[in-house]
């Protein structure tokens, strides 16, 4: 197969192309309308189709005689556990849990939040929701109760499913008190909290709304899959935007199932039966698409990994898992490889394991730097495939589509547009740029199946955030360029979203928290380059006049505040005090200028700046605290 031919066909004849791909999954009612539009003109896929994604992920494989195949391998170095679950075992547990949820009153169209660590019960909970048409919203465990409360108030769950605890390297994090705190902070009251007790000794304060997970499963009958319409929301996944409030990305069911199935075959080139491992967290888009739904739809064995690339117990963990479970395809973020490289620069651990089953290494979540790519290649000579996608898309938009035609890798490029994505580079005026000119990465509508249906109950933000700037195009928020061969290079966000260790975070949200400190008059949070995490946040604050707070005290208090309000995952470690922030004469804070100063990039002081002397003060301050490029 030739990439060019199949790609061009997908762009020229989207309906025909995606009608054919829809045949790769089983429907209760096959869609007759392939592509239509909603009342706002936004594309809808398979409008009249009916299916159930839990059926496709589990029951179908059992009916096809593959019930004894291992579906999940739970590998948890932090609890020293390896446990395997067959498709039949998973289906029994999921169908009973779904039955139990129904007995608690949960029904099609309700929402449920899942706030859990990386354990099989998280996957069971997601699948149980999907089985009965309950819309799940998984919240990453690294977020604090305040963040959880924001999500509770936004999607108003009828139930929350949680576990007694998570484990972060060597510390136990009791989840239940965090859930109770979030419920107390929120205005909406979920009816039930289903708690899976891991029996690791965490405190589980009892509340009237609690239901024990094990007792619920034990006492329930298996329930069948509930057919849902193709556009029935499968889940809401919150992601960071440019305001203080996260966006609830809504995913459909039918388009998503078709797109994931397509991607497993044509992008990842994975055959059924193989072991596929995405070392991410179920709380991110990668977790939803490539730990859970994608591999299961394709009848792959998938790994639920509870650990980190390093320190659990050391930098050999990835290689042990690949070798022990015969992983054929792996997916992680470049930051994880950088962490391993730092601990084991000569790849000594790699030599101790048989990695012969590993065919391809996929990377995403942030830009893949050349040094990481080279180090990997030097120690493991297999294709390292950078690919680009977003929570909004749910599956890759730019990739080396290995199942179609393997193209040569160009360092720094995620390769070419995936089938269905007509990717262009625009300038601010919406003119298409020529080869090698850097601009805004946009995608011509219609976006292919699998992309977001909307932002949960916020049509205005959906339109304004993505479709207003350029009529007929999706604005990705990333910058980049295309070379003369059509290879696309993503250069980074063009907005205030930052990427910390593969985690997408909003500086606007952090600014709100920093600004709430009683000594802060004004502040800006920017993302600056970090060797390990790609980017880390830096807060620049102006204190209230007459406030004599010590720098160290202010820094510690702000760090604590951000950890309390957003969560440890925000990784804010540096706070500096400046007399003023650089602004234009109209009062706009020049964040890009500060970022360039911290990263040591060439910069031009905008002619609109109200006071040029501030630039010198920022340089002096960053030098004093050894921050960014001055960290030497
Ligand atoms: N629950 C509670 N706390 C969590 C958490 C969770 N699920 N996940 C992270 N945290 C905490 C960490 O314990 C840490 O706390 P600390 O500041 O007290 O040490 C903080 O949040 C930052 O975590 P993290 O960003 O993971 O940094 P780290 O130093 O612990 O690990 C890496 C660094 C690079 C090893 C790690 O971030 C990593 O493996 N990244 C890959 C991410 C990834 O796969 N992303 C998916 C996109 S494809
Ligand atoms: P998320 O929505 O959490 O998946 O984060 C999406 C953002 O991560 C994108 O908008 C990019 O800024 C960044 N990103 C993801 N993959 C890549 C990649 N391969 N190269 C560069 N940036 C990436």
XYZ file of C-alpha atoms and ligand atoms in Angstrom:
703
model
C 0.000 0.000 0.000
C 1.165 3.513 -0.711
C 0.641 6.219 1.866
C 0.105 8.960 -0.726
C -2.668 7.130 -2.497
C -4.630 6.053 0.561
C -4.155 9.408 2.304
C -5.364 11.401 -0.696
C -8.356 9.109 -1.049
C -9.268 9.767 2.607
C -9.204 13.531 2.019
C -10.958 13.521 -1.345
C -13.690 11.033 -0.386
C -14.092 11.097 3.392
C -17.550 9.518 3.395
C -16.529 6.607 1.242
C -13.290 6.150 3.134
C -14.846 6.116 6.598
C -17.827 4.030 5.445
C -15.336 1.311 4.565
C -13.515 1.662 7.882
C -16.834 1.379 9.743
C -17.095 -2.178 8.392
C -14.135 -3.152 10.559
C -16.293 -3.030 13.688
C -19.559 -4.701 14.572
C -22.681 -2.573 14.958
C -26.091 -3.445 16.343
C -27.367 -1.124 13.648
C -24.985 -0.308 10.871
C -24.964 3.404 10.064
C -26.474 4.489 6.788
C -25.637 8.143 7.228
C -21.860 8.294 7.338
C -21.189 12.022 7.600
C -23.692 14.689 8.587
C -23.687 17.927 10.501
C -25.121 18.976 13.839
C -27.287 22.076 14.203
C -24.131 24.232 14.361
C -22.623 22.743 11.226
C -20.083 20.640 13.143
C -19.424 17.221 11.541
C -21.088 14.139 13.007
C -20.052 10.616 12.081
C -22.319 7.588 11.742
C -25.331 9.466 13.090
C -27.767 6.552 12.859
C -25.392 3.766 13.922
C -25.915 1.785 17.124
C -23.223 -0.094 19.007
C -21.643 -0.720 22.387
C -17.896 -0.273 22.804
C -17.707 -2.584 25.827
C -19.222 -5.306 23.665
C -16.551 -4.692 21.020
C -13.784 -4.623 23.631
C -14.810 -7.796 25.487
C -17.895 -9.831 24.572
C -17.129 -9.993 20.876
C -13.745 -11.606 21.449
C -15.302 -14.185 23.753
C -17.945 -14.969 21.127
C -15.130 -15.320 18.598
C -13.538 -17.989 20.798
C -10.752 -15.862 22.285
C -12.073 -15.598 25.852
C -8.953 -17.246 27.266
C -6.593 -14.711 25.733
C -5.046 -12.369 28.270
C -6.662 -8.941 28.023
C -4.850 -7.128 30.857
C -1.484 -7.602 32.448
C -1.367 -5.589 35.634
C 2.288 -4.959 36.374
C 2.837 -2.985 39.542
C 6.429 -2.661 40.691
C 5.220 -0.450 43.546
C 3.253 -3.356 45.052
C 5.433 -6.047 43.483
C 2.433 -7.572 41.746
C 1.990 -9.062 38.283
C -1.528 -10.297 37.573
C -3.129 -11.391 34.314
C -6.821 -11.243 33.394
C -8.352 -13.020 30.411
C -11.065 -11.426 28.278
C -13.599 -13.780 29.924
C -12.500 -12.820 33.420
C -12.631 -9.127 32.607
C -16.055 -9.454 31.035
C -17.482 -11.247 34.095
C -16.133 -8.607 36.483
C -17.204 -5.700 34.267
C -20.699 -7.095 33.626
C -21.248 -7.624 37.363
C -19.935 -4.198 38.263
C -22.204 -2.714 35.584
C -25.115 -4.674 37.088
C -24.225 -3.311 40.499
C -24.088 0.218 39.168
C -27.541 -0.228 37.668
C -28.809 -1.405 41.038
C -27.524 1.887 42.473
C -29.649 3.746 39.948
C -27.047 4.537 37.311
C -28.454 4.478 33.806
C -27.677 5.439 30.222
C -26.858 9.144 29.947
C -25.806 9.578 33.590
C -22.248 10.660 34.310
C -19.753 9.042 36.694
C -16.338 10.289 37.763
C -13.535 7.774 38.146
C -10.682 8.945 40.389
C -8.328 6.014 40.702
C -4.721 4.925 40.427
C -3.346 2.627 37.713
C -5.016 -0.609 38.758
C -7.250 -3.032 36.811
C -10.344 -1.835 38.680
C -9.962 1.546 36.940
C -10.309 -0.174 33.589
C -13.186 -2.315 34.902
C -14.978 0.827 36.046
C -14.548 2.543 32.675
C -15.780 -0.510 30.788
C -18.683 -1.011 33.189
C -19.818 2.545 32.516
C -19.511 2.011 28.760
C -21.481 -1.229 29.059
C -24.566 0.544 30.365
C -24.188 3.858 28.552
C -22.979 5.799 31.595
C -20.614 8.585 30.536
C -17.354 8.264 32.432
C -14.998 11.035 33.321
C -11.646 9.828 34.582
C -9.767 12.371 36.662
C -6.007 11.937 36.918
C -4.979 10.997 40.458
C -2.310 13.707 40.562
C -5.005 16.402 40.720
C -5.949 17.830 44.098
C -9.489 17.866 45.592
C -10.085 21.415 44.377
C -9.543 20.293 40.756
C -11.723 17.254 41.342
C -14.429 19.527 42.755
C -14.347 21.699 39.604
C -14.952 18.593 37.519
C -17.716 17.361 39.863
C -19.528 20.658 39.456
C -19.059 20.657 35.710
C -20.191 17.140 34.786
C -22.426 16.505 37.838
C -21.727 12.795 38.319
C -24.382 10.552 39.802
C -21.550 8.465 41.279
C -17.817 8.597 41.882
C -15.748 5.456 41.663
C -12.498 5.517 43.593
C -9.942 3.340 45.344
C -8.606 3.485 48.853
C -5.152 4.582 47.704
C -2.561 5.122 45.035
C 1.178 4.721 45.415
C 3.640 7.348 44.235
C 7.089 5.740 44.151
C 7.353 5.093 47.885
C 4.459 7.009 49.404
C 0.877 5.921 49.866
C -1.721 8.465 48.783
C -5.083 7.924 50.441
C -7.657 8.766 47.736
C -10.867 8.467 49.730
C -10.238 11.500 51.987
C -9.426 13.485 48.821
C -12.742 12.467 47.264
C -14.617 13.376 50.446
C -12.877 16.752 50.490
C -13.739 17.365 46.847
C -17.396 16.504 47.452
C -17.439 18.900 50.411
C -15.976 21.647 48.206
C -18.364 21.050 45.292
C -21.921 22.303 45.001
C -23.114 19.155 43.264
C -23.619 16.062 45.456
C -23.013 12.652 43.857
C -25.451 10.041 45.158
C -22.883 7.274 45.672
C -19.151 6.778 46.063
C -18.014 3.287 45.119
C -14.738 2.511 46.907
C -12.345 -0.241 45.939
C -10.378 -1.170 49.057
C -6.831 -2.125 48.071
C -6.107 -3.209 51.640
C -2.811 -1.368 51.705
C -3.559 0.318 55.002
C -4.866 3.659 53.767
C -7.436 5.487 55.855
C -10.953 5.128 54.388
C -13.215 7.515 56.277
C -16.772 6.178 56.096
C -19.541 8.356 54.671
C -23.208 7.564 54.150
C -22.778 7.683 50.387
C -20.094 4.946 50.370
C -20.549 1.603 48.650
C -17.909 -1.118 48.809
C -16.714 -2.076 45.318
C -16.099 -5.753 46.105
C -19.447 -6.193 47.829
C -21.191 -4.520 44.899
C -19.555 -6.828 42.348
C -20.059 -9.909 44.521
C -23.725 -9.208 45.083
C -24.624 -8.394 41.473
C -25.648 -10.324 38.399
C -23.929 -9.840 35.056
C -25.753 -7.298 32.945
C -25.792 -7.232 29.127
C -24.464 -4.403 26.966
C -26.850 -1.515 26.377
C -26.888 -0.389 22.721
C -26.119 3.288 22.320
C -26.276 5.674 19.411
C -23.011 6.349 17.635
C -22.976 9.921 18.949
C -23.750 8.927 22.510
C -20.928 10.378 24.658
C -18.615 7.623 25.806
C -16.639 9.888 28.057
C -15.735 13.379 29.137
C -12.044 14.007 29.609
C -10.944 17.291 31.102
C -7.929 18.987 29.662
C -6.193 22.296 30.189
C -7.082 25.280 28.102
C -6.114 28.895 28.134
C -8.410 29.895 30.965
C -8.405 28.866 34.605
C -11.198 26.354 33.976
C -10.460 22.959 32.392
C -12.376 21.916 29.293
C -14.496 18.759 29.331
C -13.711 17.170 25.982
C -16.649 14.968 24.953
C -15.941 11.826 22.938
C -18.538 10.010 20.873
C -18.792 6.224 20.714
C -19.057 5.110 17.078
C -16.557 7.436 15.433
C -14.088 6.769 18.240
C -14.376 2.986 17.922
C -13.835 3.151 14.156
C -10.888 5.554 14.462
C -9.160 3.497 17.167
C -9.554 0.284 15.238
C -8.172 2.012 12.150
C -5.216 3.402 14.100
C -4.229 0.068 15.645
C -3.934 -1.427 12.194
C -2.761 1.403 9.988
C -0.707 3.554 12.350
C 0.632 1.178 14.994
C 0.641 -1.839 12.675
C -0.382 -4.160 15.479
C -1.815 -7.582 14.799
C -4.464 -9.123 17.043
C -2.995 -11.237 19.879
C 0.098 -9.045 20.280
C 1.011 -7.244 23.484
C 0.728 -3.476 23.231
C 1.946 -1.216 25.998
C 1.222 2.458 26.439
C 3.072 3.573 29.568
C 0.770 6.407 30.470
C -2.043 6.933 32.954
C -5.726 6.191 32.462
C -6.366 9.829 33.422
C -4.942 11.098 30.112
C -6.116 10.716 26.527
C -3.338 8.202 25.834
C -4.667 6.048 28.643
C -8.231 6.069 27.328
C -7.269 5.388 23.727
C -4.184 3.205 23.951
C -4.160 1.523 27.332
C -7.837 0.686 27.215
C -10.085 1.023 24.200
C -7.697 0.788 21.225
C -5.855 -2.388 22.237
C -9.007 -4.107 23.495
C -10.971 -3.312 20.331
C -8.108 -4.818 18.374
C -7.911 -7.861 20.674
C -4.470 -7.020 21.963
C -3.131 -7.750 25.398
C -2.618 -4.411 27.116
C -0.521 -3.565 30.154
C -1.736 -1.626 33.149
C 1.494 -0.316 34.632
C 1.534 1.093 38.129
C 4.955 2.652 38.413
C 7.384 5.105 36.902
C 10.190 4.674 34.392
C 12.692 5.249 37.192
C 12.764 4.645 40.923
C 10.243 1.804 40.802
C 12.682 0.358 41.612
C 15.175 1.690 39.047
C 15.691 2.583 35.401
C 15.360 -1.058 34.284
C 11.590 -1.296 34.782
C 10.570 -0.525 31.201
C 12.991 -3.086 29.793
C 11.961 -5.735 32.313
C 8.304 -5.308 31.383
C 8.981 -5.362 27.648
C 11.036 -8.506 28.023
C 8.819 -10.321 30.549
C 5.540 -9.671 28.744
C 6.915 -9.836 25.206
C 5.742 -6.363 24.316
C 5.594 -5.884 20.537
C 4.783 -2.186 20.412
C 5.398 0.399 23.058
C 4.231 3.949 23.512
C 5.533 6.492 25.988
C 6.461 10.160 26.320
C 10.014 11.367 25.508
C 10.304 12.610 29.091
C 10.182 9.013 30.333
C 13.108 8.110 28.065
C 15.008 11.191 29.245
C 14.470 10.100 32.848
C 15.856 6.642 32.065
C 18.771 8.101 30.091
C 19.708 10.302 33.021
C 19.848 7.345 35.429
C 21.399 4.869 33.012
C 23.300 6.910 30.399
C 25.170 3.917 28.974
C 22.077 1.741 28.748
C 23.558 -0.911 31.060
C 20.104 -2.114 32.109
C 19.000 -2.442 28.507
C 21.727 -5.005 27.874
C 20.342 -7.239 30.621
C 17.005 -7.877 28.904
C 15.794 -9.695 25.833
C 13.933 -7.032 23.858
C 13.674 -9.090 20.690
C 9.870 -8.893 20.602
C 9.848 -5.112 20.533
C 9.208 -3.935 16.963
C 8.396 -0.256 17.311
C 8.701 2.476 19.882
C 6.122 5.262 19.613
C 6.597 8.588 21.359
C 4.107 11.425 21.920
C 2.865 13.960 24.408
C 5.571 16.542 23.755
C 8.230 17.345 21.191
C 10.814 14.599 20.840
C 14.280 16.123 21.052
C 17.070 14.811 18.914
C 19.280 13.708 21.810
C 16.539 11.447 23.177
C 15.845 9.945 19.776
C 19.558 9.290 19.169
C 20.147 7.792 22.585
C 17.241 5.414 22.114
C 18.380 4.385 18.633
C 21.899 3.823 19.851
C 20.756 1.378 22.507
C 17.688 -0.157 20.895
C 17.928 -0.183 17.116
C 14.230 -0.304 16.242
C 12.082 2.417 14.612
C 11.362 5.250 17.044
C 8.190 6.895 15.840
C 7.272 10.355 17.043
C 3.576 11.097 16.512
C 1.377 14.044 17.325
C -2.057 14.222 18.797
C -4.192 15.921 21.408
C -6.906 15.093 23.894
C -9.276 16.757 21.441
C -8.416 14.388 18.593
C -8.282 11.229 20.722
C -5.968 9.553 18.235
C -2.937 10.601 16.177
C -3.178 13.386 13.612
C 0.414 13.237 12.406
C 2.334 9.972 12.358
C 4.416 7.561 10.411
C 1.541 5.276 9.491
C 3.471 2.032 9.742
C 0.563 -0.163 8.720
C 0.281 1.678 5.415
C 3.842 2.489 4.441
C 6.824 2.994 6.678
C 8.397 6.302 5.764
C 11.936 7.390 6.624
C 12.152 9.131 9.999
C 13.200 12.781 10.012
C 14.388 13.880 13.426
C 12.113 16.553 14.898
C 9.157 15.633 12.688
C 6.151 13.507 13.620
C 6.135 12.583 9.868
C 3.001 13.173 7.798
C -0.707 13.806 8.220
C -2.701 10.725 9.174
C -5.584 9.638 6.903
C -8.558 11.952 7.327
C -6.528 14.939 8.559
C -6.043 17.743 6.057
C -3.361 19.654 7.947
C -2.340 23.140 6.895
C 0.000 25.801 8.235
C -1.572 29.265 8.417
C -0.319 32.689 9.331
C -2.331 34.894 11.685
C -4.448 36.127 8.741
C -5.407 32.639 7.643
C -3.130 32.539 4.603
C -1.554 29.186 3.945
C 2.218 29.298 4.337
C 4.792 27.802 2.035
C 7.138 24.943 2.831
C 9.372 25.499 5.878
C 7.507 28.623 6.999
C 6.437 28.367 10.611
C 2.870 29.208 11.557
C -0.288 27.917 13.196
C -1.201 24.270 12.715
C -4.828 23.944 11.593
C -6.952 21.105 10.245
C -9.536 21.566 7.522
C -13.020 20.385 8.462
C -14.450 17.806 8.586
C -12.225 16.296 11.213
C -12.262 12.521 10.805
C -14.158 10.184 13.183
C -12.966 9.952 16.780
C -12.463 13.656 17.299
C -14.258 15.472 20.105
C -18.015 15.967 19.878
C -17.813 19.181 21.842
C -16.981 20.660 25.226
C -19.325 19.399 27.912
C -22.242 21.795 28.126
C -20.199 24.652 26.731
C -20.952 25.154 23.070
C -19.688 28.741 23.144
C -16.221 27.760 24.355
C -16.100 24.913 21.854
C -16.757 27.277 18.959
C -14.646 30.151 20.206
C -11.668 28.015 21.169
C -11.342 25.983 18.017
C -13.383 27.214 15.064
C -13.794 30.975 15.183
C -10.316 32.106 14.248
C -10.419 30.447 10.830
C -13.790 29.573 9.370
C -13.901 25.920 8.286
C -10.719 24.957 10.136
C -9.854 23.474 13.522
C -7.272 25.552 15.382
C -4.954 23.108 17.141
C -3.162 25.562 19.442
C 0.196 24.241 18.244
C 2.718 25.915 15.985
C 4.739 24.179 13.310
C 5.834 23.935 9.719
C 5.742 21.528 6.797
C 8.828 20.810 4.752
C 8.921 20.349 0.985
C 8.258 16.593 1.389
C 5.116 17.145 3.453
C 6.787 16.197 6.768
C 5.276 18.213 9.591
C 7.342 19.600 12.450
C 5.475 20.663 15.603
C 7.342 23.450 17.347
C 5.202 23.961 20.464
C 2.048 25.572 21.771
C 1.117 29.015 20.598
C -1.069 29.634 23.648
C -0.626 29.475 27.413
C -0.826 25.721 27.672
C 2.401 24.058 28.825
C 3.629 20.514 28.781
C 5.288 19.303 31.988
C 6.641 15.742 31.848
C 4.085 14.902 29.170
C 1.284 16.401 31.282
C -0.736 19.207 29.735
C -1.249 22.081 32.163
C -2.619 25.586 32.009
C -0.497 28.520 33.138
C -3.683 30.592 33.408
C -4.973 28.158 36.002
C -1.711 28.373 37.951
C -1.788 32.168 37.715
C -5.207 32.206 39.365
C -3.828 30.223 42.290
C -0.612 32.263 42.615
C -2.609 35.498 42.459
C -4.775 34.315 45.352
C -1.784 34.511 47.743
C -2.301 37.467 50.107
C 1.115 39.013 49.339
C 0.781 38.886 45.560
C -0.273 42.019 43.714
C 0.284 40.662 40.240
C 1.834 37.593 38.661
C 2.618 35.662 35.510
C 3.278 31.948 35.173
C 5.276 30.827 32.163
C 6.581 27.473 30.974
C 10.357 27.350 30.675
C 12.604 24.682 29.238
C 13.613 21.811 31.508
C 16.111 19.089 30.631
C 14.019 16.300 32.130
C 10.386 17.389 32.011
C 10.525 19.328 28.749
C 8.931 22.318 30.412
C 8.392 23.426 33.995
C 6.369 26.369 35.277
C 7.994 29.497 36.649
C 6.011 32.109 38.580
C 7.057 35.751 38.451
C 5.330 37.774 41.100
C 5.040 41.391 42.104
C 4.306 41.719 45.810
C 1.851 44.181 47.270
C 3.437 47.487 48.098
C 4.595 47.576 51.705
C 4.464 43.761 52.000
C 7.855 42.706 53.346
C 7.490 38.951 52.907
C 10.827 37.091 52.470
C 11.390 35.512 49.074
C 11.905 32.013 50.528
C 8.727 32.167 52.593
C 6.663 33.427 49.670
C 8.057 30.766 47.368
C 7.273 27.962 49.819
C 3.771 29.257 50.476
C 2.991 29.563 46.775
C 4.378 26.093 46.022
C 2.171 24.701 48.790
C -0.847 26.594 47.530
C -0.439 25.269 43.990
C 0.001 21.712 45.266
C -3.156 22.099 47.369
C -5.271 23.707 44.681
C -4.083 22.002 41.494
C -1.957 19.088 42.662
C 1.644 17.923 42.863
C 1.572 17.243 39.135
C 1.774 20.996 38.454
C 5.442 20.767 39.494
C 5.747 24.449 40.357
C 9.073 24.816 42.141
C 10.328 28.294 41.268
C 8.858 31.614 42.261
C 10.755 34.867 41.739
C 9.890 38.349 42.907
C 10.181 41.222 40.428
C 9.244 44.871 40.806
C 7.077 44.927 37.704
C 6.066 42.595 34.901
C 6.930 43.494 31.332
C 3.776 44.775 29.650
C 2.710 46.498 26.509
C 1.456 50.052 26.850
C -2.067 48.650 26.654
C -1.353 46.439 29.685
C -0.844 43.003 28.091
C 1.751 40.927 29.955
C 4.607 39.933 27.625
C 4.835 36.266 28.595
C 6.591 35.181 25.418
C 9.333 37.714 26.038
C 9.908 36.356 29.551
C 9.934 32.794 28.244
C 12.546 33.672 25.630
C 14.706 35.372 28.260
C 14.526 32.338 30.570
C 15.204 29.890 27.735
C 18.135 31.929 26.415
C 16.513 32.383 23.008
C 17.140 35.402 20.857
C 14.428 37.942 21.496
C 13.375 41.339 20.343
C 11.941 43.767 22.809
C 8.547 44.725 21.340
C 8.267 48.389 20.432
C 4.987 48.461 22.362
C 6.676 47.693 25.710
C 5.859 50.279 28.346
C 9.251 50.154 30.135
C 12.333 48.525 28.646
C 14.329 48.517 31.876
C 12.213 45.616 33.192
C 13.963 43.264 30.773
C 17.282 43.869 32.520
C 15.664 43.286 35.900
C 14.263 39.928 34.790
C 17.639 38.789 33.489
C 19.305 39.804 36.767
C 16.653 38.051 38.841
C 16.828 34.796 36.853
C 20.633 34.880 37.135
C 20.427 35.444 40.860
C 18.163 32.423 41.367
C 19.885 30.313 38.672
C 16.703 29.734 36.718
C 16.271 28.592 33.135
C 19.302 29.126 30.944
C 21.076 30.689 33.943
C 20.885 27.403 35.850
C 24.629 26.758 35.548
N -1.187 10.655 42.098
C -0.631 11.465 43.011
N 0.466 12.210 42.795
C 1.018 12.123 41.580
C 0.493 11.319 40.552
C -0.656 10.548 40.857
N -1.230 9.774 39.965
N 1.264 11.445 39.458
C 2.244 12.301 39.770
N 2.091 12.702 41.044
C 2.994 13.597 41.787
C 4.374 12.999 41.904
O 4.505 12.154 43.020
C 5.243 14.216 42.046
O 5.146 14.650 43.381
P 6.400 15.282 44.152
O 6.532 16.647 43.584
O 5.950 15.297 45.565
O 7.566 14.400 43.886
C 4.548 15.247 41.171
O 3.189 14.791 41.060
C 5.126 15.366 39.791
O 5.019 14.087 39.169
P 5.728 13.732 37.802
O 5.473 14.815 36.817
O 5.321 12.371 37.399
O 7.270 13.836 38.142
P 8.255 12.774 38.747
O 9.477 13.526 39.084
O 7.614 11.962 39.826
O 8.570 11.788 37.525
C 8.899 11.329 35.156
C 9.155 12.299 36.326
C 9.455 11.935 33.899
C 9.593 10.010 35.459
C 7.390 11.078 35.026
O 6.720 12.312 34.957
C 6.973 10.267 33.820
O 7.088 9.070 33.789
N 6.410 10.939 32.812
C 5.828 10.318 31.662
C 4.432 10.838 31.598
C 3.569 10.192 30.585
O 3.704 9.063 30.247
N 2.606 10.983 30.139
C 1.598 10.532 29.272
C 1.548 11.310 28.015
S 1.832 10.262 26.651
P -2.686 16.309 25.363
O -3.967 16.941 25.000
O -2.467 16.183 26.825
O -2.464 15.016 24.633
O -1.542 17.310 24.887
C -1.523 17.727 23.551
C -0.377 18.630 23.321
O 0.851 17.944 23.557
C -0.292 19.083 21.886
O -1.117 20.188 21.625
C 1.177 19.395 21.729
O 1.483 20.667 22.206
C 1.828 18.362 22.620
N 2.250 17.191 21.829
C 1.677 15.990 21.789
N 2.368 15.158 20.992
C 3.398 15.870 20.493
C 4.467 15.582 19.578
N 4.619 14.378 19.072
N 5.316 16.586 19.262
C 5.176 17.819 19.796
N 4.196 18.140 20.668
C 3.317 17.185 21.015
